[in-house]
Short mmCIF file of C-alpha atoms and ligand atoms in Angstrom, two decimals:
data_model
loop_
_atom_site.label_atom_id
_atom_site.label_comp_id
_atom_site.label_asym_id
_atom_site.label_seq_id
_atom_site.Cartn_x
_atom_site.Cartn_y
_atom_site.Cartn_z
CA MET A 1 115.54 87.75 96.76
CA TRP A 2 112.17 88.96 98.10
CA ARG A 3 111.56 87.09 101.37
CA ALA A 4 108.25 86.25 103.01
CA THR A 5 108.07 84.92 106.57
CA ILE A 6 104.61 83.81 107.71
CA LEU A 7 103.82 83.27 111.39
CA THR A 8 100.79 81.01 111.67
CA ILE A 9 99.31 78.08 113.56
CA PHE A 10 98.58 76.51 110.15
CA PRO A 11 101.97 76.46 108.38
CA ASP A 12 100.68 73.73 106.05
CA MET A 13 98.44 76.33 104.37
CA PHE A 14 101.62 77.73 102.72
CA PRO A 15 102.50 77.97 99.88
CA GLY A 16 99.07 76.45 99.11
CA PRO A 17 97.83 77.95 95.84
CA LEU A 18 101.01 80.04 95.58
CA GLY A 19 102.91 76.83 94.82
CA LEU A 20 101.12 76.78 91.46
CA SER A 21 100.86 79.18 88.54
CA LEU A 22 103.28 82.08 88.08
CA ALA A 23 103.91 82.59 91.80
CA GLY A 24 104.89 78.92 92.12
CA LYS A 25 107.21 79.14 89.15
CA ALA A 26 108.84 82.24 90.64
CA LEU A 27 109.15 80.48 94.01
CA LYS A 28 110.96 77.55 92.37
CA ALA A 29 113.10 79.94 90.35
CA GLY A 30 114.22 81.73 93.54
CA THR A 31 112.64 85.08 92.70
CA TRP A 32 111.08 84.98 96.15
CA SER A 33 111.32 82.74 99.21
CA LEU A 34 108.71 81.57 101.66
CA GLU A 35 109.33 80.62 105.29
CA PRO A 36 106.23 79.47 107.17
CA VAL A 37 106.83 79.54 110.94
CA ASP A 38 104.61 77.48 113.25
CA ILE A 39 103.66 79.71 116.18
CA ARG A 40 102.95 76.55 118.16
CA ASP A 41 106.70 75.77 118.15
CA PHE A 42 106.91 78.69 120.61
CA GLY A 43 103.87 77.60 122.62
CA ILE A 44 104.04 77.14 126.38
CA GLY A 45 104.06 73.85 128.26
CA ALA A 46 103.31 70.30 127.25
CA HIS A 47 100.31 71.44 125.22
CA ARG A 48 102.32 74.17 123.49
CA THR A 49 99.63 76.68 124.39
CA VAL A 50 99.48 79.76 122.18
CA ASP A 51 96.27 81.42 123.40
CA ASP A 52 94.35 82.29 126.53
CA THR A 53 90.98 83.75 127.53
CA PRO A 54 90.37 87.48 127.02
CA ALA A 55 91.03 89.80 129.94
CA GLY A 56 87.72 91.30 130.97
CA GLY A 57 85.82 88.26 129.81
CA GLY A 58 83.96 87.51 126.61
CA PRO A 59 83.98 84.79 124.01
CA GLY A 60 86.92 83.23 122.19
CA MET A 61 90.64 83.20 122.82
CA VAL A 62 93.47 85.70 122.38
CA ILE A 63 96.92 84.87 121.03
CA LYS A 64 99.46 85.38 123.81
CA ALA A 65 101.91 88.27 123.58
CA ASP A 66 104.80 86.31 125.09
CA VAL A 67 104.43 83.41 122.62
CA LEU A 68 104.19 85.61 119.55
CA ALA A 69 107.08 87.79 120.76
CA GLN A 70 109.29 84.69 120.95
CA ALA A 71 108.24 83.60 117.47
CA ILE A 72 109.05 87.04 116.06
CA ASP A 73 112.29 87.46 118.01
CA ALA A 74 113.60 84.05 116.95
CA ARG A 75 114.28 85.54 113.49
CA ALA A 76 117.41 87.62 113.08
CA ALA A 77 116.54 91.32 113.25
CA ASP A 78 115.70 92.55 109.77
CA PRO A 79 114.14 95.65 108.27
CA ARG A 80 111.14 94.00 106.59
CA PRO A 81 107.73 95.44 107.43
CA ARG A 82 105.72 93.30 109.85
CA LEU A 83 102.05 92.95 108.98
CA LEU A 84 99.26 91.54 111.08
CA MET A 85 96.34 90.32 108.99
CA SER A 86 93.17 91.51 110.69
CA PRO A 87 89.67 92.60 109.65
CA ARG A 88 90.17 95.78 111.68
CA GLY A 89 93.37 96.68 109.83
CA VAL A 90 93.96 99.47 107.36
CA PRO A 91 92.51 98.38 103.99
CA LEU A 92 95.18 97.03 101.62
CA THR A 93 95.64 99.04 98.43
CA GLN A 94 97.57 98.51 95.20
CA HIS A 95 99.76 101.43 96.30
CA ARG A 96 100.77 99.61 99.53
CA VAL A 97 101.27 96.36 97.60
CA ALA A 98 103.60 98.09 95.14
CA GLY A 99 105.55 99.54 98.09
CA LEU A 100 105.92 96.11 99.68
CA ALA A 101 106.98 94.52 96.38
CA LYS A 102 109.76 97.12 96.00
CA GLY A 103 111.21 96.26 99.41
CA ASP A 104 113.06 93.24 100.81
CA GLY A 105 109.89 91.28 101.59
CA VAL A 106 107.45 90.96 104.50
CA VAL A 107 106.88 89.27 107.80
CA ILE A 108 103.18 88.44 108.14
CA VAL A 109 101.48 87.40 111.37
CA CYS A 110 98.23 85.55 110.77
CA GLY A 111 95.64 86.27 113.45
CA ARG A 112 93.19 83.61 114.64
CA PHE A 113 90.63 83.37 117.41
CA GLU A 114 89.42 86.71 118.80
CA GLY A 115 92.72 88.39 118.03
CA VAL A 116 96.23 89.10 119.28
CA ASP A 117 97.21 90.69 122.59
CA GLU A 118 97.31 94.44 121.88
CA ARG A 119 100.61 94.88 123.72
CA LEU A 120 102.39 92.60 121.25
CA ILE A 121 101.07 94.65 118.31
CA ALA A 122 102.53 97.80 119.88
CA ALA A 123 105.73 96.23 121.19
CA ARG A 124 106.73 94.66 117.84
CA GLY A 125 105.35 97.42 115.64
CA LEU A 126 102.87 95.30 113.70
CA GLU A 127 100.99 97.05 110.89
CA GLU A 128 97.40 95.80 110.91
CA VAL A 129 96.15 95.18 107.38
CA SER A 130 92.71 94.11 106.14
CA ILE A 131 91.92 92.68 102.71
CA GLY A 132 88.27 93.75 102.83
CA ASP A 133 85.20 94.38 104.94
CA TYR A 134 84.29 90.78 105.69
CA VAL A 135 85.56 88.38 108.32
CA LEU A 136 87.69 85.35 107.47
CA SER A 137 88.25 82.57 109.99
CA GLY A 138 91.91 83.56 110.21
CA GLY A 139 94.62 85.63 108.59
CA GLU A 140 96.10 82.86 106.44
CA ILE A 141 93.94 83.37 103.36
CA ALA A 142 94.43 87.12 103.70
CA ALA A 143 98.21 86.57 103.86
CA LEU A 144 98.06 84.47 100.69
CA ALA A 145 96.24 87.34 98.99
CA VAL A 146 98.92 89.83 100.08
CA LEU A 147 101.71 87.54 98.86
CA ASP A 148 100.02 86.91 95.52
CA ALA A 149 99.52 90.64 94.94
CA CYS A 150 103.19 91.37 95.78
CA VAL A 151 104.82 88.45 93.98
CA ARG A 152 103.16 89.20 90.64
CA LEU A 153 104.89 92.61 90.73
CA LEU A 154 108.39 91.23 91.33
CA PRO A 155 110.71 91.76 88.36
CA GLY A 156 110.38 88.98 85.80
CA VAL A 157 107.32 87.28 87.29
CA MET A 158 104.62 88.41 84.91
CA GLY A 159 106.40 89.94 81.96
CA ALA A 160 105.58 93.14 80.13
CA GLU A 161 101.88 92.59 79.59
CA THR A 162 100.91 93.57 83.13
CA SER A 163 102.57 96.95 83.27
CA GLY A 164 99.65 98.53 81.42
CA THR A 165 97.17 96.98 83.80
CA GLU A 166 99.08 98.29 86.77
CA GLU A 167 99.15 101.80 85.41
CA SER A 168 95.45 101.61 84.76
CA PHE A 169 94.62 100.65 88.34
CA ALA A 170 97.10 103.22 89.59
CA ASP A 171 95.03 105.66 87.54
CA GLY A 172 92.24 104.99 90.01
CA LEU A 173 89.84 103.46 87.46
CA LEU A 174 88.51 99.93 87.09
CA GLU A 175 89.54 97.96 84.03
CA TYR A 176 87.57 98.31 80.77
CA PRO A 177 85.78 95.21 79.38
CA GLN A 178 87.74 92.72 77.26
CA TYR A 179 86.61 90.50 74.36
CA THR A 180 88.15 87.88 72.13
CA ARG A 181 87.01 85.55 69.34
CA PRO A 182 84.48 84.33 68.37
CA GLN A 183 83.19 87.53 66.81
CA VAL A 184 79.63 86.57 67.88
CA PHE A 185 78.91 84.59 71.06
CA GLU A 186 75.32 83.44 71.64
CA GLY A 187 74.07 86.33 69.55
CA ARG A 188 76.29 88.92 71.27
CA PRO A 189 78.81 90.58 68.95
CA ILE A 190 82.11 92.16 70.00
CA PRO A 191 81.51 95.95 70.08
CA ASP A 192 82.09 97.39 66.56
CA VAL A 193 84.61 99.94 67.75
CA LEU A 194 87.01 97.19 68.88
CA VAL A 195 87.13 95.65 65.41
CA SER A 196 87.21 99.02 63.59
CA GLY A 197 91.01 99.23 63.52
CA ASP A 198 90.79 102.86 64.67
CA HIS A 199 93.23 102.91 67.59
CA ALA A 200 92.27 106.38 68.81
CA LYS A 201 88.60 105.42 68.87
CA VAL A 202 89.43 102.17 70.71
CA ALA A 203 91.41 104.10 73.31
CA ARG A 204 88.57 106.59 73.80
CA TRP A 205 85.97 103.80 74.11
CA ARG A 206 88.07 101.94 76.68
CA ARG A 207 88.59 105.07 78.71
CA GLU A 208 84.86 105.84 78.70
CA GLU A 209 83.99 102.28 79.70
CA ALA A 210 86.56 102.35 82.51
CA GLU A 211 85.04 105.59 83.78
CA ARG A 212 81.47 104.25 83.47
CA LEU A 213 82.27 101.05 85.38
CA THR A 214 84.09 102.97 88.10
CA ARG A 215 81.16 105.40 88.46
CA GLU A 216 78.58 102.61 88.61
CA ARG A 217 80.43 100.14 90.83
CA ARG A 218 82.82 102.16 92.93
CA PRO A 219 81.52 105.62 93.78
CA ASP A 220 84.33 105.84 96.34
CA LEU A 221 87.03 105.38 93.69
CA TRP A 222 85.15 107.66 91.30
CA ALA A 223 85.02 110.49 93.85
CA ALA A 224 88.75 110.12 94.56
CA PHE A 225 89.45 110.03 90.83
CA GLY A 226 87.42 113.22 90.24
CA ALA A 227 89.26 114.95 93.06
CA LYS A 228 92.70 114.37 91.55
CA THR A 229 91.83 114.70 87.85
CA PRO A 230 91.39 118.03 86.00
CA SER A 231 87.77 118.83 85.08
CA PRO A 232 87.49 117.59 81.42
CA LYS A 233 87.63 113.99 82.74
CA LYS A 234 84.57 114.53 84.87
CA ASN A 235 81.95 114.68 82.12
CA HIS A 236 79.81 111.57 81.92
CA PRO A 237 79.87 110.06 78.45
CA LYS A 238 76.41 109.33 77.01
CA ARG A 239 75.43 105.73 76.45
N1 ADE B 1 91.41 88.03 109.16
C1 ADE B 1 90.09 87.81 109.23
N2 ADE B 1 89.43 88.58 108.37
C2 ADE B 1 90.37 89.32 107.70
C3 ADE B 1 90.31 90.31 106.70
N3 ADE B 1 89.16 90.71 106.16
N4 ADE B 1 91.46 90.85 106.28
C4 ADE B 1 92.63 90.47 106.83
N5 ADE B 1 92.75 89.55 107.78
C5 ADE B 1 91.63 88.97 108.23
#
């Protein structure tokens, strides 16, 4: 079973939306397990304090190294990667998600306040991970995103229809546009090629659309794609 342990001061945020839909079904089926751990249970004193003011001054509070160390060390030693959700982390990729999904699970520390004492990050080997260049009020929603991305890849969770999608993203291109009935919606028809029955033409159209969208929306992905793909793929289809 793929095991997720989440260290947070808001354990009630879990499983949250992951209790519904396919992830929820898989959770009930025992495909994965979820253990939210309340960091406050390891807090100090009558107020169960988990944070303190930043050394050197400045706004906000910092999660204490000693408290978080106790919360982490209370689990039996295990080989799962330990992530710390943080806007200054390494950006999460589908490649990293696939790696996590293949393993035994994850331990995720959800940051809050101004951050976590740097010495704890080093001492417990936390891997700082970001889900994008914007700032959330804490790591919990980011952790839910990581779990959702991993759980959908676990064997049996989504069925065969996703494998194509995965390969396509692994290709380094964005997904091509999709359509379904009605044939005409508010005057907009489904592109002729998709109802032509010519599978080779459909495949070519989808590929060109995927390349166009990637070029227009994600120049960063497009540059990386060009760098690893032999030259014939680089020509820009006319529109
Ligand atoms: N915590 C706050 N913002 C975050 C982000 N963008 N990614 C991961 N964790 C975060």
